[in-house]
């Protein structure tokens, strides 16, 4: 193969170099810093103490559980809702393209802005949601200030903001399914529901893989929205690893938070890598 | 104009030997067809000639120049791809003129040459269209136009007709033959279809499992196949090939007789059998006969030869049409 | 259109507007209220529409900080996107087309970019060494580095759908490798490029954390930072805070309206194969 | 608008060339609190009037832990502004002052600064690093005077009396006895932090013992008391509705308008009340958070944020001259005019105008008697755990008991102590 001549590696250089210098080098140095006590001015080598300290964090378990819950809830919700919306929005409805636009729009809006707005919208007494619910005679929950609900409230907003992207990916995925399958199924007498579960769901799998992987990674690393809305509170009830790490960072425990970063990375990798592997293996079976 | 010489070409990829020492001369102005089953290495060989791939070892000469290590553009070749590989974002005109514009030829020269090629291929009306607006046959012609416009010394075709329907294919075969006559250029043409090879080639190269089985004119290969593979590959329906007693009597491993060289009779003949199956082609019938000693024998008979499945029949090979082949 | 489609369509429209448009209406309405009315957080119409007053108050705040922020954010976004789109396509092209033992390694590096959170302080030191700290072009490079992985993945999967024959035809036509890429491949990447440009420019424009760290200084303020800066300043003036959110939302909205039709197209071959 | 165009061009040029300025321009990094902005604006304007060749460029940063981080990062990378405003308590230690900050002992008006302030911003060698930017503050309880009058209540001298007042308020009025505002979670710490006078009056050595790892919140009854008080008022249900979603501003409005009777807060909030609800400012009073013994009633005092200089500033001399100006009576008056006075100044000769707000007036008596004030713990010990505000939110929200929160806080503090490399940890 003459690919060496036709596809030269120097194509990688321009931004590969930027990536190397501005992302990889700091990341690798971070490994060293995670082994030190570091107050920005001095580093003192302390071996693995940061890691053992991190594992002793009283709210580490809460944070880790919340991280996984948040990642799982948002990615599952986004893929299910995304698929349903995509099916709905490709069925030739009235106002279909307007709806697509509407649903995708939040994807583009700043997380901080959304966070600020929804903190008001979810205000337990004056917020739009609970006021709206009260018209229906429902006493709305306390959303962000109920410690049992805060994380899910943020997850709800995250899904609201992100479902448009999932829908879009699914719409693209649906477009690749040949209508032959549906016609064949119609001739075989399949109902709409059967077609959805027997044809759409299995054939749209590559899109599902994309949606689940992307939203899982971003969900596990999610920080902006949680920070803008609850700062991990009330108390520690909506803390995720990223916010625990950020708080350590803020407190000036740089070595510790760098170690936390690495642990978060390992957690993400431990969940995402086997999942991707499993997805890819399943794909071969098809 | 140019001849193409291949000397001991080997190609290995990931430890798999794809080409095992190919020696071949294609003469100036010759229409040479590489034919063989899929995976025989014919496309690889074409890509090595084009310079898209490197040979693992061996030498290539085009027009008496060693081009073993030359870039495709320096080999004086043009190539037509199976998928046509038209640039979707360019008009027909720009597709045809792409190579010339890369070579920074003056605008009016490009225009002139594109127009000439378009005229030759009856593409004038389509010059401002995009490939997606063309039919299969038109795309095919654009791909050929793209090759012609550069006045190459050698044309390379990689299964160019396999994406066309049967009627169009036979029409294009004819056009290509005419084009060859008109341009009088060296053409190397890869196909798995032996009919294309028989109808178009000056010279056929039969490839099998990475080596050349036999080189010759279509008729040479038809009448004098040197190996059982060539014997079985050229001709349709396939030649009947049998191992065993008949072959051994003549000191060979394999005995072969083409279906069209069997004479059928209801009364008498060399082999007696039972008709298992009859295919009516109109002008001909293809008769599948179960012969005890041999197995299934396929014979071609005249269209009005009236027999029925299950009836008894005798088949006799025509004198001098029998092949005795070694393994 | 069948009767059923119209009915479901109307139901979906009502629900969609309720769920997806009301929050934006809320932002919009709050943005034009007086401070006192805004503090009630309701969806009721303002008794007096104060669009212009609030608009000018936000624009004028802190000596026209928002306009400066728009300028900075635009420079960063445009700069980073132009670099990112072309070079990510180049990388995606090479690693898709050129199978080698390095590919696994390169792929791992790319995934690392998606999964590893950036190490802030070492990055700051490095930027300082390179005299890039506190500069717009330093910020541009940071955005390129952080956006590269995602863009390369999108490009890579899209390029896989472009037949290799096209490259080879161009090579036969005498194209140099860079000509193959720029004259043949890049024009074909338009749909996915639009997707990348849209998604990444919105990400960069909306980025808050990175400018916070790498671009300190009043002259370097970016659009999202104004939101943050004003959040406490406007804590008793919800109307101005929401006017700010509204103004910050406009550029992505324009981008979106502009590219709306192209997005699905770009996704078709792109993200699905991930 | 002209100004903006000019700036844009400057920025555009800055890509290639460094513009040379004729007048000296000092950059000042401040937090984005409106009071800080207003007072800095006033001070710099006054200074520029005297020295027309000196101009100032204000840079704003977020407050809270995020802002601390920015200050730290910029100092560490040598990117600090010529002058900056920062906390003068435990947070200062994390900046490694002797390494990163410029001592200001040599400024002309150094002797004007009260030693009660300089002691909190100096190192062991006697280098002083800051000039106070505002007045000293009290941490205690803002209360609604009108409500107290209507219900015939008296300012409580003990916690018991305070609870009794709350009970009466709960029973006889619609007002919430105590405002809590956990959307701004830092406000939740006040009951614990403002209790320090009471801790110190019972355990005079607590700060030292605590710094030396000999005393703990969870095991020192008087220190634990602050957490217990929070738990007690939370369990009594004395808080406003939806206190979890209320903001600092809500809290101020509630106590000013009488929707809440008490709001535990620092007195720096008084100017903000004046801005938000100017008509009610005279209804707001202030008292120290009472202890268990009426004879030991006193106020926990916060030192104000202060002006600092980085070690590597470009215009050190001018910056020092500016700081020297801040340490004058003229500067105090400028501040008073800009944001009002909300406590005693820490500059010699500075006096408060007679028309100070009632809440400020309520605070002054504590300062006039020796021993009725104590600095908050963060000015006596470099250790303050970053988790405190979440823990107090939990106690205030009845998610966690006082004891458990104190234990977790002791654990949290350990990280900080280790980071500072303190002995005995």
PDB file of C-alpha atoms in Angstrom, chain A residues 78 103 106-107 157-167:
ATOM      1  CA  UNK A  78     -31.932  11.019  26.035  1.00  0.00           C
ATOM      2  CA  UNK A 103     -36.376  20.789  20.166  1.00  0.00           C
ATOM      3  CA  UNK A 106     -31.766  24.392  23.581  1.00  0.00           C
ATOM      4  CA  UNK A 107     -28.676  22.447  22.472  1.00  0.00           C
ATOM      5  CA  UNK A 157     -32.853  20.065  32.651  1.00  0.00           C
ATOM      6  CA  UNK A 158     -29.837  18.309  31.156  1.00  0.00           C
ATOM      7  CA  UNK A 159     -32.148  15.993  29.230  1.00  0.00           C
ATOM      8  CA  UNK A 160     -34.274  18.950  28.176  1.00  0.00           C
ATOM      9  CA  UNK A 161     -31.198  20.707  26.884  1.00  0.00           C
ATOM     10  CA  UNK A 162     -29.614  17.669  25.251  1.00  0.00           C
ATOM     11  CA  UNK A 163     -32.502  15.640  23.845  1.00  0.00           C
ATOM     12  CA  UNK A 164     -32.467  17.719  20.665  1.00  0.00           C
ATOM     13  CA  UNK A 165     -29.038  16.441  19.726  1.00  0.00           C
ATOM     14  CA  UNK A 166     -30.077  12.848  20.403  1.00  0.00           C
ATOM     15  CA  UNK A 167     -33.209  13.351  18.311  1.00  0.00           C
TER      16      UNK A 167
END
